[in-house]
PDB file of C-alpha atoms in Angstrom:
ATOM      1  CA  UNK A   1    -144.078 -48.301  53.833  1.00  0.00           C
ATOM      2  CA  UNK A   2    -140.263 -47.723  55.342  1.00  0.00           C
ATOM      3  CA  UNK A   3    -138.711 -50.694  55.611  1.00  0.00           C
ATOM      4  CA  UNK A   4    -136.353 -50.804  58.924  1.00  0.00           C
ATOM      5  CA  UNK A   5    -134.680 -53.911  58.781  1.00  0.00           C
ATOM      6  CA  UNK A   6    -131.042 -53.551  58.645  1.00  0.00           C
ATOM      7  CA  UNK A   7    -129.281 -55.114  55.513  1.00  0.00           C
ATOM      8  CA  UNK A   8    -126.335 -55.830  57.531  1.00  0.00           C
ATOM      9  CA  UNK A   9    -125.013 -57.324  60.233  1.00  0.00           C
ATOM     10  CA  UNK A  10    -123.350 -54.949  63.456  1.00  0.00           C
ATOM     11  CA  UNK A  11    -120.906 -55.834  65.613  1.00  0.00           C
ATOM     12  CA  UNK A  12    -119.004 -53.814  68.609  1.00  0.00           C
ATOM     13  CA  UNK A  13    -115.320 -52.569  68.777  1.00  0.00           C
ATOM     14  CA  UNK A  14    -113.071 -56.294  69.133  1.00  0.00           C
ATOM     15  CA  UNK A  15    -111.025 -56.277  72.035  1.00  0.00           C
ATOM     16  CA  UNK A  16    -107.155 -56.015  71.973  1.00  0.00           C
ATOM     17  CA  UNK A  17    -105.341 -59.458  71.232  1.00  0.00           C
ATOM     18  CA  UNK A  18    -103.597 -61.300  74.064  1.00  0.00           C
ATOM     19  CA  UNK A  19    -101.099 -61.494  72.329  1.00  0.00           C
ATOM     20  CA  UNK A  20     -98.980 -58.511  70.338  1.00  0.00           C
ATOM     21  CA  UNK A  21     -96.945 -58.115  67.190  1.00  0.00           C
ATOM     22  CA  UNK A  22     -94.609 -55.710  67.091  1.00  0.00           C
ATOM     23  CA  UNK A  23     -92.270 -54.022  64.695  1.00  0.00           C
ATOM     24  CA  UNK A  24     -88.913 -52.656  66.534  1.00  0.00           C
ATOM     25  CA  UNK A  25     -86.624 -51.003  64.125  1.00  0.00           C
ATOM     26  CA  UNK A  26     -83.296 -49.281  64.955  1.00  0.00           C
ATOM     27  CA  UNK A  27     -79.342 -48.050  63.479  1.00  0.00           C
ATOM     28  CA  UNK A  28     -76.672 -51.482  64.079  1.00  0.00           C
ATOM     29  CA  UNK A  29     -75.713 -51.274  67.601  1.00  0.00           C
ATOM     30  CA  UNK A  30     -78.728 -49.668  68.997  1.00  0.00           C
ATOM     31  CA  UNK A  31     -79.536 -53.008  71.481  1.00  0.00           C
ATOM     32  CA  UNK A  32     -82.484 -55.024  69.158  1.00  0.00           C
ATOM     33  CA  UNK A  33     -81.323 -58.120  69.276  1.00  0.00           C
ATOM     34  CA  UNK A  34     -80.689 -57.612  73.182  1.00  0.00           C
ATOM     35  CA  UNK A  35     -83.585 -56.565  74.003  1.00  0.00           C
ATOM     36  CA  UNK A  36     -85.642 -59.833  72.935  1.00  0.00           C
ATOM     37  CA  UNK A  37     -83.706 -61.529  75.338  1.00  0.00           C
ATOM     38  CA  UNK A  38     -84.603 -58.670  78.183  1.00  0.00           C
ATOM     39  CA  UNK A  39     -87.893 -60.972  78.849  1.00  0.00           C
ATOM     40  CA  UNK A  40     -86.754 -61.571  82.847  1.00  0.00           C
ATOM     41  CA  UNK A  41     -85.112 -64.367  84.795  1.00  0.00           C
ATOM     42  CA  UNK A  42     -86.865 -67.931  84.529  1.00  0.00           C
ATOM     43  CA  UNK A  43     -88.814 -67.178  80.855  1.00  0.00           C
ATOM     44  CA  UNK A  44     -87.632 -68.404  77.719  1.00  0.00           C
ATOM     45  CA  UNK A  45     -87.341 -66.707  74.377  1.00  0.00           C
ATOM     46  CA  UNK A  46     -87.385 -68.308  70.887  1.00  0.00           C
ATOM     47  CA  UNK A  47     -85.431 -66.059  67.741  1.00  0.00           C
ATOM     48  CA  UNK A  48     -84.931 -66.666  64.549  1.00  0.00           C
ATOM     49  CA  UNK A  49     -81.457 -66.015  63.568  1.00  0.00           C
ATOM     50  CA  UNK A  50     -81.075 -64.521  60.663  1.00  0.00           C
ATOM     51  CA  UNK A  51     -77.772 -62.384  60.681  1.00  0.00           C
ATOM     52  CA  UNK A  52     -75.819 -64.052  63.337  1.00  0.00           C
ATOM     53  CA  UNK A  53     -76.439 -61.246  65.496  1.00  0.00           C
ATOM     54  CA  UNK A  54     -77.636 -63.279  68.779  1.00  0.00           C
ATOM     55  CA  UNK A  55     -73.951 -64.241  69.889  1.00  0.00           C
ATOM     56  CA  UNK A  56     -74.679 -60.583  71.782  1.00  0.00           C
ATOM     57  CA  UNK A  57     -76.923 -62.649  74.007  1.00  0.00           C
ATOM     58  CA  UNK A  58     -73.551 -63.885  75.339  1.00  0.00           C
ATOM     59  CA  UNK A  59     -72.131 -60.196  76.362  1.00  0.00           C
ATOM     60  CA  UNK A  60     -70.974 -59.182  79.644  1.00  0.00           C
ATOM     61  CA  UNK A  61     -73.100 -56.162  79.056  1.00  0.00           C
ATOM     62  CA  UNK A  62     -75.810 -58.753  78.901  1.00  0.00           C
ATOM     63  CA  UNK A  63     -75.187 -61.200  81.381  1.00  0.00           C
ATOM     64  CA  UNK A  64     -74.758 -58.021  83.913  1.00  0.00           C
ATOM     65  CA  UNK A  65     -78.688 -56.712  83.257  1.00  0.00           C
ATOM     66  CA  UNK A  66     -81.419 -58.082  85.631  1.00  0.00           C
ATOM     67  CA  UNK A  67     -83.791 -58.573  82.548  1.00  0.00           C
ATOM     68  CA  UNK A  68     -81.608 -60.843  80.933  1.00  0.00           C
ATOM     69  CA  UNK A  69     -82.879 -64.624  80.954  1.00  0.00           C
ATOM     70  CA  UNK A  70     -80.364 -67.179  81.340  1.00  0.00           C
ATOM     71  CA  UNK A  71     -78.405 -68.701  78.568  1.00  0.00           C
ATOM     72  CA  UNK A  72     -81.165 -72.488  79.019  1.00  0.00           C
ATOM     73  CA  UNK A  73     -84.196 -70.372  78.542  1.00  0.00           C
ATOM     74  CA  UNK A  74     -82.992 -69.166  74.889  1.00  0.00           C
ATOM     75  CA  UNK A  75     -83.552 -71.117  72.080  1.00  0.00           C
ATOM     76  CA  UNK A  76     -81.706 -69.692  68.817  1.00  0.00           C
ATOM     77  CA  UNK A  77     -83.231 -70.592  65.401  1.00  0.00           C
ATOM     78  CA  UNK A  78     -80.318 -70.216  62.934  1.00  0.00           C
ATOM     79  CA  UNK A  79     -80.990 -69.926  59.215  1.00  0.00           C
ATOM     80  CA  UNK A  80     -78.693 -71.876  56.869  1.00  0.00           C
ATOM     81  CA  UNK A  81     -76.668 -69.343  54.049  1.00  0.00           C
ATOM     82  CA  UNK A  82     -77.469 -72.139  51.669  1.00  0.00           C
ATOM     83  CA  UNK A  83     -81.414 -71.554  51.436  1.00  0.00           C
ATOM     84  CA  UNK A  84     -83.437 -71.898  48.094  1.00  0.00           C
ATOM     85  CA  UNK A  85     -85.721 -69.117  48.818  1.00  0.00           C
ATOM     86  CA  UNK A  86     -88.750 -71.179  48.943  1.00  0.00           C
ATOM     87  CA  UNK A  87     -86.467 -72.841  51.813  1.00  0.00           C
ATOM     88  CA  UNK A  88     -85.838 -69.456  53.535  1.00  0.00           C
ATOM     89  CA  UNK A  89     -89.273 -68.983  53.530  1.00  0.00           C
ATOM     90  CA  UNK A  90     -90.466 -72.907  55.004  1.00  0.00           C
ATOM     91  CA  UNK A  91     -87.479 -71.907  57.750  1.00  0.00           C
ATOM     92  CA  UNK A  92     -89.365 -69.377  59.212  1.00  0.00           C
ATOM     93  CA  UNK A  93     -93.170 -69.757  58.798  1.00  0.00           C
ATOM     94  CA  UNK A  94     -92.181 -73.808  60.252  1.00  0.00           C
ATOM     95  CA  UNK A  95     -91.219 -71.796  63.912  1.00  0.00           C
ATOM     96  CA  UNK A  96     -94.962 -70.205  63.615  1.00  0.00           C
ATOM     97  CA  UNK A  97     -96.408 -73.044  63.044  1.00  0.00           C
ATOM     98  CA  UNK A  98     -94.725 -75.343  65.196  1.00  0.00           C
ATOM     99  CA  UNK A  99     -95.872 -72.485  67.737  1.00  0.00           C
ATOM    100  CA  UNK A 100     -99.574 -72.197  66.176  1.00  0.00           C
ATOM    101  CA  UNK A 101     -99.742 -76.102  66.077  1.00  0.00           C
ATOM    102  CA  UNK A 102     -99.056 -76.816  69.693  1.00  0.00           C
ATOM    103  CA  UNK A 103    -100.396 -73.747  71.570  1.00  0.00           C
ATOM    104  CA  UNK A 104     -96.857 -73.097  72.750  1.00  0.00           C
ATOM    105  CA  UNK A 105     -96.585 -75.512  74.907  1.00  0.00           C
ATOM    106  CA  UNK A 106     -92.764 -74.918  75.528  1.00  0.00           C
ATOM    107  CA  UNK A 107     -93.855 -71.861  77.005  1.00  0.00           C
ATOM    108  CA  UNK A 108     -91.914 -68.989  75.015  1.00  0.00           C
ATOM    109  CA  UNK A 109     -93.050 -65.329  76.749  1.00  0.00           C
ATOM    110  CA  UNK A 110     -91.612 -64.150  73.105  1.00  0.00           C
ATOM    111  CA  UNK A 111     -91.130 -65.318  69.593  1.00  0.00           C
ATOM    112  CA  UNK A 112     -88.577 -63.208  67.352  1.00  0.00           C
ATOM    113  CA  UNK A 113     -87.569 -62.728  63.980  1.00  0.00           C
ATOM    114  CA  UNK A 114     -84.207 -60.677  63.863  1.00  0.00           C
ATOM    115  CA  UNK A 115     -84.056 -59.486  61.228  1.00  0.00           C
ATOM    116  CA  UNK A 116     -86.763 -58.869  58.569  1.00  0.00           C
ATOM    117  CA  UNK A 117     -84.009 -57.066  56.404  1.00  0.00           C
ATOM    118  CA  UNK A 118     -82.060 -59.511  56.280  1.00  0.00           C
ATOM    119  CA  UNK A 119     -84.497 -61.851  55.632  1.00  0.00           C
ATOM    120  CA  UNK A 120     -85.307 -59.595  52.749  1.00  0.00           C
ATOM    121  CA  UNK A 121     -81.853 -59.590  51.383  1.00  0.00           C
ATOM    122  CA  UNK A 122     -81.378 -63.428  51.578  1.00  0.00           C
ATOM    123  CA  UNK A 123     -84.460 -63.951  49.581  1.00  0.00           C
ATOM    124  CA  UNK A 124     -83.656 -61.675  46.293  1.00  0.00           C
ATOM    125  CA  UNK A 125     -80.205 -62.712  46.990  1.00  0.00           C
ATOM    126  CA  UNK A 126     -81.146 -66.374  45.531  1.00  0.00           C
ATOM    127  CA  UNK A 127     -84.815 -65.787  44.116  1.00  0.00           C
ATOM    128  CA  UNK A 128     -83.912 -66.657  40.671  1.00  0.00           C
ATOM    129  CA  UNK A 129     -86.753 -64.525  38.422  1.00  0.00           C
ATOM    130  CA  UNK A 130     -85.450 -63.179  34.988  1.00  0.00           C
ATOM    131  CA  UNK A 131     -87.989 -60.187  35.782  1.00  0.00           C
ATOM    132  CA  UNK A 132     -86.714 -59.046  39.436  1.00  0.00           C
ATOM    133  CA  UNK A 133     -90.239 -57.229  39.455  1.00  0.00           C
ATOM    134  CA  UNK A 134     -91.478 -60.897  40.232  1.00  0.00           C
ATOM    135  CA  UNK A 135     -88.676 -61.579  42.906  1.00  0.00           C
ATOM    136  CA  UNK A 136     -89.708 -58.694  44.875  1.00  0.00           C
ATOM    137  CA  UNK A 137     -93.337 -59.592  44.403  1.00  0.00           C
ATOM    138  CA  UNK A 138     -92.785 -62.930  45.638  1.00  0.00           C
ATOM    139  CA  UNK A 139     -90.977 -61.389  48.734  1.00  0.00           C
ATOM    140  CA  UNK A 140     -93.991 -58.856  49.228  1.00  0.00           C
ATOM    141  CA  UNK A 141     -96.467 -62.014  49.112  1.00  0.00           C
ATOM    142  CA  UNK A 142     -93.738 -64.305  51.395  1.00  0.00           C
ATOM    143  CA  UNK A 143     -93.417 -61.378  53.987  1.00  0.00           C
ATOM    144  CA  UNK A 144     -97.426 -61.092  54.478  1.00  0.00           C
ATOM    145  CA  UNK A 145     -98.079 -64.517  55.556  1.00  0.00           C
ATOM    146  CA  UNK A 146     -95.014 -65.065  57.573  1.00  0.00           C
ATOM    147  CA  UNK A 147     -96.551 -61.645  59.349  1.00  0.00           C
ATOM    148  CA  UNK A 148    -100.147 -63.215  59.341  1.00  0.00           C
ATOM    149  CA  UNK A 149     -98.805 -66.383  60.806  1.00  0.00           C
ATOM    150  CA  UNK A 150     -96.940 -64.566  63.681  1.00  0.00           C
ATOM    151  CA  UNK A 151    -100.009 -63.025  63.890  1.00  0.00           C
ATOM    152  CA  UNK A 152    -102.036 -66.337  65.438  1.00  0.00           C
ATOM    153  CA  UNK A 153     -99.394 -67.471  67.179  1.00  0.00           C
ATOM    154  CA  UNK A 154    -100.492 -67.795  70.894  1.00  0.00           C
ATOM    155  CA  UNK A 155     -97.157 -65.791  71.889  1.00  0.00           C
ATOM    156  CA  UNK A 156     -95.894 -62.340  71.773  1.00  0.00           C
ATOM    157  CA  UNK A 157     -93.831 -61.536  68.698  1.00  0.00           C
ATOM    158  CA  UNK A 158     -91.545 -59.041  67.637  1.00  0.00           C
ATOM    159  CA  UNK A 159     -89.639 -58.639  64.590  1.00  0.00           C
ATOM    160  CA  UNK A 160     -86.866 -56.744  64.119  1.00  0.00           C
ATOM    161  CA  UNK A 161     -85.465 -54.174  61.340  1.00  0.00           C
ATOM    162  CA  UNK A 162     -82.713 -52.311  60.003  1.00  0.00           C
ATOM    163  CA  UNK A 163     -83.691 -48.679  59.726  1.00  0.00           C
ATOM    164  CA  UNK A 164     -83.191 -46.122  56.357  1.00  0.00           C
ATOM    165  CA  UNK A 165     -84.070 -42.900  55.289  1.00  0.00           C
ATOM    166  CA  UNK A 166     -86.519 -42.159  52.684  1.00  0.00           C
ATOM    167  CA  UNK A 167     -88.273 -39.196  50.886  1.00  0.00           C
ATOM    168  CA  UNK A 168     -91.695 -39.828  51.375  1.00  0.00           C
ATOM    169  CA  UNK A 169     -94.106 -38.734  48.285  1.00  0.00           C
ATOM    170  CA  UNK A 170     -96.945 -38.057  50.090  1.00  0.00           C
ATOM    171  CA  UNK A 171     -95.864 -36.088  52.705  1.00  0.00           C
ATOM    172  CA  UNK A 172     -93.546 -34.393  51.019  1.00  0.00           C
ATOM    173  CA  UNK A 173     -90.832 -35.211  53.473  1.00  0.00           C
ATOM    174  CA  UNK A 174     -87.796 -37.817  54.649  1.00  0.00           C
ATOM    175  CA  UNK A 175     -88.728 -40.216  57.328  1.00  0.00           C
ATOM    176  CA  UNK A 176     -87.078 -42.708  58.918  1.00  0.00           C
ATOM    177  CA  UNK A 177     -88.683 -46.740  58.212  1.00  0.00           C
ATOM    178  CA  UNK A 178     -87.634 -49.596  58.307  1.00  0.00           C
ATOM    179  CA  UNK A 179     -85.492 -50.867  56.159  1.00  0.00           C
ATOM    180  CA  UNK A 180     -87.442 -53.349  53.796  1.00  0.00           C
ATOM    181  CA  UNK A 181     -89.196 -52.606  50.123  1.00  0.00           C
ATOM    182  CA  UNK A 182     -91.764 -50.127  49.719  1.00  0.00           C
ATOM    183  CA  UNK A 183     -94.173 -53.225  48.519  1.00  0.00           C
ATOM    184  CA  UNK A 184     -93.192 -55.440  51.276  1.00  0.00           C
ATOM    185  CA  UNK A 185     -94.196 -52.368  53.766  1.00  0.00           C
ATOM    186  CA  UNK A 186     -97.205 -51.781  51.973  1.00  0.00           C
ATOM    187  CA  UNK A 187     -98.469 -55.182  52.536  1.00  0.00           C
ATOM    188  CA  UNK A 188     -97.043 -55.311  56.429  1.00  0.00           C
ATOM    189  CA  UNK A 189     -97.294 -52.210  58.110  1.00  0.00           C
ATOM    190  CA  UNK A 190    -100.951 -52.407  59.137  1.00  0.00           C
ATOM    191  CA  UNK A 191    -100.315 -55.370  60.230  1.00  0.00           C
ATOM    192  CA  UNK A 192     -98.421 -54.751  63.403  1.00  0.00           C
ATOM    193  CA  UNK A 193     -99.825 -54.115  66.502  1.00  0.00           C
ATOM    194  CA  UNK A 194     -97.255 -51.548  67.189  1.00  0.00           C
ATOM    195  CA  UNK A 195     -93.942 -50.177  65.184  1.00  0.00           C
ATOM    196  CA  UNK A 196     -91.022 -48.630  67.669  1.00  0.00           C
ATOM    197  CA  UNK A 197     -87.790 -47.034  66.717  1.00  0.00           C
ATOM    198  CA  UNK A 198     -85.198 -47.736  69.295  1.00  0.00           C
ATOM    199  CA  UNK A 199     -82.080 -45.664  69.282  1.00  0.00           C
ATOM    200  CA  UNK A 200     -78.854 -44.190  71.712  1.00  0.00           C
ATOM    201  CA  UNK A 201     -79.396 -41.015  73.436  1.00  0.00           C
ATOM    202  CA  UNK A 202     -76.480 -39.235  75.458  1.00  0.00           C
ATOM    203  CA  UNK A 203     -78.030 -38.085  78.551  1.00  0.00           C
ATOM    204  CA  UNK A 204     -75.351 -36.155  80.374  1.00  0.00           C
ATOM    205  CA  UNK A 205     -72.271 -38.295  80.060  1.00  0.00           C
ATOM    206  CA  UNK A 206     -74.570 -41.206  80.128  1.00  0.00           C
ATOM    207  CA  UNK A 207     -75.672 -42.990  77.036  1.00  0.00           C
ATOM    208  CA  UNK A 208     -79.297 -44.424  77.106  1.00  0.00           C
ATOM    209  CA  UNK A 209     -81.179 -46.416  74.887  1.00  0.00           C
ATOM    210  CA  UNK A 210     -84.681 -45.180  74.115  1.00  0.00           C
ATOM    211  CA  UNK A 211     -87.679 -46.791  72.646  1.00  0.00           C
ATOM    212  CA  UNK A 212     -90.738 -44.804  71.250  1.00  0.00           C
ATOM    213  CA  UNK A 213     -93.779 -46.366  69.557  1.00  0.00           C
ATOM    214  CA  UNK A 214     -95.518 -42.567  69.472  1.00  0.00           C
ATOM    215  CA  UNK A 215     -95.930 -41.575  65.920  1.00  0.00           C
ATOM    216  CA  UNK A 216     -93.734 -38.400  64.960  1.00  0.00           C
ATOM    217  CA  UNK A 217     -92.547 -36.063  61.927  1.00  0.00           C
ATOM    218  CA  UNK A 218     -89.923 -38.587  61.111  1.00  0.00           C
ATOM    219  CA  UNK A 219     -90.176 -41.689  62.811  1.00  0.00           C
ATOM    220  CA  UNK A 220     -93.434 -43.418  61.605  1.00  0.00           C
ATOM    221  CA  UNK A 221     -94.505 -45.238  65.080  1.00  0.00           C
ATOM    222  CA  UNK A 222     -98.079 -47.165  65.784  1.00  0.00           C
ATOM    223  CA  UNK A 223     -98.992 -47.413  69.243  1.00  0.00           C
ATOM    224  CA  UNK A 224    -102.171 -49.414  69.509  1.00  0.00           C
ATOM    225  CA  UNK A 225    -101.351 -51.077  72.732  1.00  0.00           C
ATOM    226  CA  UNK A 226    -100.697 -47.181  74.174  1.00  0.00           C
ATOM    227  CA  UNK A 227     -97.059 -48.182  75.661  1.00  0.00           C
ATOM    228  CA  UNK A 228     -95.832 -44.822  74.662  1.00  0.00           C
ATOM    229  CA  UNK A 229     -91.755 -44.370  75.259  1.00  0.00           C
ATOM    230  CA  UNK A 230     -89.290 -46.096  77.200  1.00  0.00           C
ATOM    231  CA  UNK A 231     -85.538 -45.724  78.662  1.00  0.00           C
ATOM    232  CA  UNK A 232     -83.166 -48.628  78.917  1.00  0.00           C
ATOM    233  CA  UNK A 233     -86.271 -50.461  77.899  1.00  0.00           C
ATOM    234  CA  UNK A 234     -86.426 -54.663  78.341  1.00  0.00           C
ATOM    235  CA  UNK A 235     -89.115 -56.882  77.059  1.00  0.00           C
ATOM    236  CA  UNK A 236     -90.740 -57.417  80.808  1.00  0.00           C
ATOM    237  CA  UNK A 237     -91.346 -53.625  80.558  1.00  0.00           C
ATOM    238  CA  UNK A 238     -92.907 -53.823  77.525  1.00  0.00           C
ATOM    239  CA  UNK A 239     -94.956 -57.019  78.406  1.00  0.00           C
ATOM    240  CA  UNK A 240     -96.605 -54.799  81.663  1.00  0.00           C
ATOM    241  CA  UNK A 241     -97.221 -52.287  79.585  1.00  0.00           C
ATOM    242  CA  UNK A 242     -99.025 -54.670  77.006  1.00  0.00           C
ATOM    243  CA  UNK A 243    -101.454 -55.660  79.850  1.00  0.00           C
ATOM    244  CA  UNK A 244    -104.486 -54.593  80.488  1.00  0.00           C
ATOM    245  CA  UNK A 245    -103.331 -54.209  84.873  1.00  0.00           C
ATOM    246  CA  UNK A 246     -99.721 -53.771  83.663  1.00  0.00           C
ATOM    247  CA  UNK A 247     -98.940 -56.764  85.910  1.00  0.00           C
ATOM    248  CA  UNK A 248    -100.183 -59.622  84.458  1.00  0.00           C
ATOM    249  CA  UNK A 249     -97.059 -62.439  83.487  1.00  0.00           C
ATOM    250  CA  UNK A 250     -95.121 -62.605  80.484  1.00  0.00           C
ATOM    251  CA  UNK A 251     -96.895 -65.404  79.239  1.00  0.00           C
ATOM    252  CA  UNK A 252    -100.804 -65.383  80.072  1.00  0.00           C
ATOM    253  CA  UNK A 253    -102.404 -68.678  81.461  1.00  0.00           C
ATOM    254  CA  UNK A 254    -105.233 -68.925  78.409  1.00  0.00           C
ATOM    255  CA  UNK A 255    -103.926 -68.308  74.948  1.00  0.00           C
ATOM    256  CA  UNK A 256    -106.577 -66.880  72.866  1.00  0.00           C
ATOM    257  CA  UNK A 257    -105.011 -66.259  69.660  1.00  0.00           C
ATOM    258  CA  UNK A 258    -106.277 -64.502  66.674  1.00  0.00           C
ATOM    259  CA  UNK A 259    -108.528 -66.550  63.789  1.00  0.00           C
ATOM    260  CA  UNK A 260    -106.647 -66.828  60.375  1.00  0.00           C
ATOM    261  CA  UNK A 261    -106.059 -64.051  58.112  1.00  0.00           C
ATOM    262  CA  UNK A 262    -107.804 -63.895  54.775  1.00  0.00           C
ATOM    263  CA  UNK A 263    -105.735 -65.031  51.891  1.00  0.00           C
ATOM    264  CA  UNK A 264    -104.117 -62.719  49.377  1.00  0.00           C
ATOM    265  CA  UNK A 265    -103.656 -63.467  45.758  1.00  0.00           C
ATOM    266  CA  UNK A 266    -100.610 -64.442  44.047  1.00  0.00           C
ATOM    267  CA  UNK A 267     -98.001 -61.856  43.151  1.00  0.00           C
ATOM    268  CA  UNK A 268     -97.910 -60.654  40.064  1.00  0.00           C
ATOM    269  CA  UNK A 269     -94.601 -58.847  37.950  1.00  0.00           C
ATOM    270  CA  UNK A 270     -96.920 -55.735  38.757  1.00  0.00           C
ATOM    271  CA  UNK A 271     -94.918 -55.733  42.127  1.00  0.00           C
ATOM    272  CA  UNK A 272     -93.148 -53.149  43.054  1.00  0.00           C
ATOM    273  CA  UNK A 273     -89.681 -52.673  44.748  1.00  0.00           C
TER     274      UNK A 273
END
């Protein structure tokens, strides 16, 4: 006699999150750390500083676009050059969980860390490891729950990267990733919602900015979310996009966010670079 009954539990497709973690790399100068606060007049954005780069918030470039919130509505997050790295590390997983921990009750339509290389050079900056195997190992590990914790966060988050050129072994090819170790992108990649490469475009005798989440020959995008490319792109575009009726607010009424991640082992000197 056949028995029929199913060993294993079935479940259908999960819907999107509410909520959406992106990766948005691009050259110095192409407009990242303007665009997270593009996120329209009257809603407030929360960034951790890493580079000093947010004093562009305060451009007349800036100031003149209709995106742009005003200067009360964002809240910079500066991280101290005199961090242990275990400090570094309690600096920015704190802002997720301060976020986690009270549903986001100050409202923040995005949460931002700018930049995750620079974060990456702080940390093996003062990691002290006589085996800098384990220092980047200890960065891979750091990196994946700071990820994982913007992950839950009832908030949209985006986190921002340098971008370099690499020859990739598999394809057989350069592409274009953001800048951070090949370990520390093995362990954060999938977890993104979606990856975008913004960068400068001349357009006639006009300049634009372009950002593409589409997955090409040399720029590795993910586009889960489906929000495809943009020109002159702000964070309220992006948000309507994100949206199931592409006009639902910045931040949604009933924060649902994701359960908690499983947890990795430690690192190991095994890690690579």
């Amino acid at each position: 006699m056949i028995d029929n009954k199913r060993p294993f539990p079935l479940s259908k497709p999960s819907q999107l999150p509410e909520f959406a973690n992106l990766l948005i790399g691009g050259v110095a100068g192409a407009g990242k750390t303007s665009l997270l606060g593009l996120v329209g007049k009257g809603n407030k954005s929360l960034i951790i500083d890493t580079e000093g780069g947010t004093s562009s918030l305060n451009s007349t470039w800036f100031r003149q676009q209709d995106a742009a919130t005003e200067s009360e509505n964002l809240d910079i997050v500066s991280i101290q050059p005199d961090l242990s790295a275990t400090e570094l590390v309690h600096a920015v997983e704190s802002v997720f969980d301060y976020i986690i921990r009270t549903k986001n009750s100050d409202g923040y339509a995005l949460v931002a860390l700018d930049s995750v290389t620079e974060f990456q050079e702080k940390f093996l900056s003062v990691h002290q490891a006589a085996d800098k195997r384990q220092s980047y190992g200890a960065l891979r590990e750091s990196m994946y729950s700071i990820v994982h914790k913007a992950r839950q966060a009832p908030a949209h988050t985006v986190f921002t990267a340098r971008l370099k050129a690499t020859f990739d072994e598999v394809l057989n090819r350069e592409v274009v990733r953001p800048e951070v170790s090949p370990g520390v992108w093995s362990v954060i990649s999938g977890l993104f919602d979606n990856i975008g490469f913004l960068e400068l475009k001349q357009q006639g005798v006009r300049q634009i900015r372009t950002l593409n989440f589409a997955h090409q020959v040399r720029t590795q995008g993910k586009d889960r979310f489906g929000i495809g490319e943009l020109n002159d792109p702000t964070f309220i575009a992006i948000a309507e996009r994100l949206s199931a009726d592409g006009d639902a607010p910045v931040v949604p009424a009933t924060p649902t966010p994701r359960p908690p991640a499983p947890r990795r082992g430690a690192a190991t000197a095994r890690s690579q670079a």
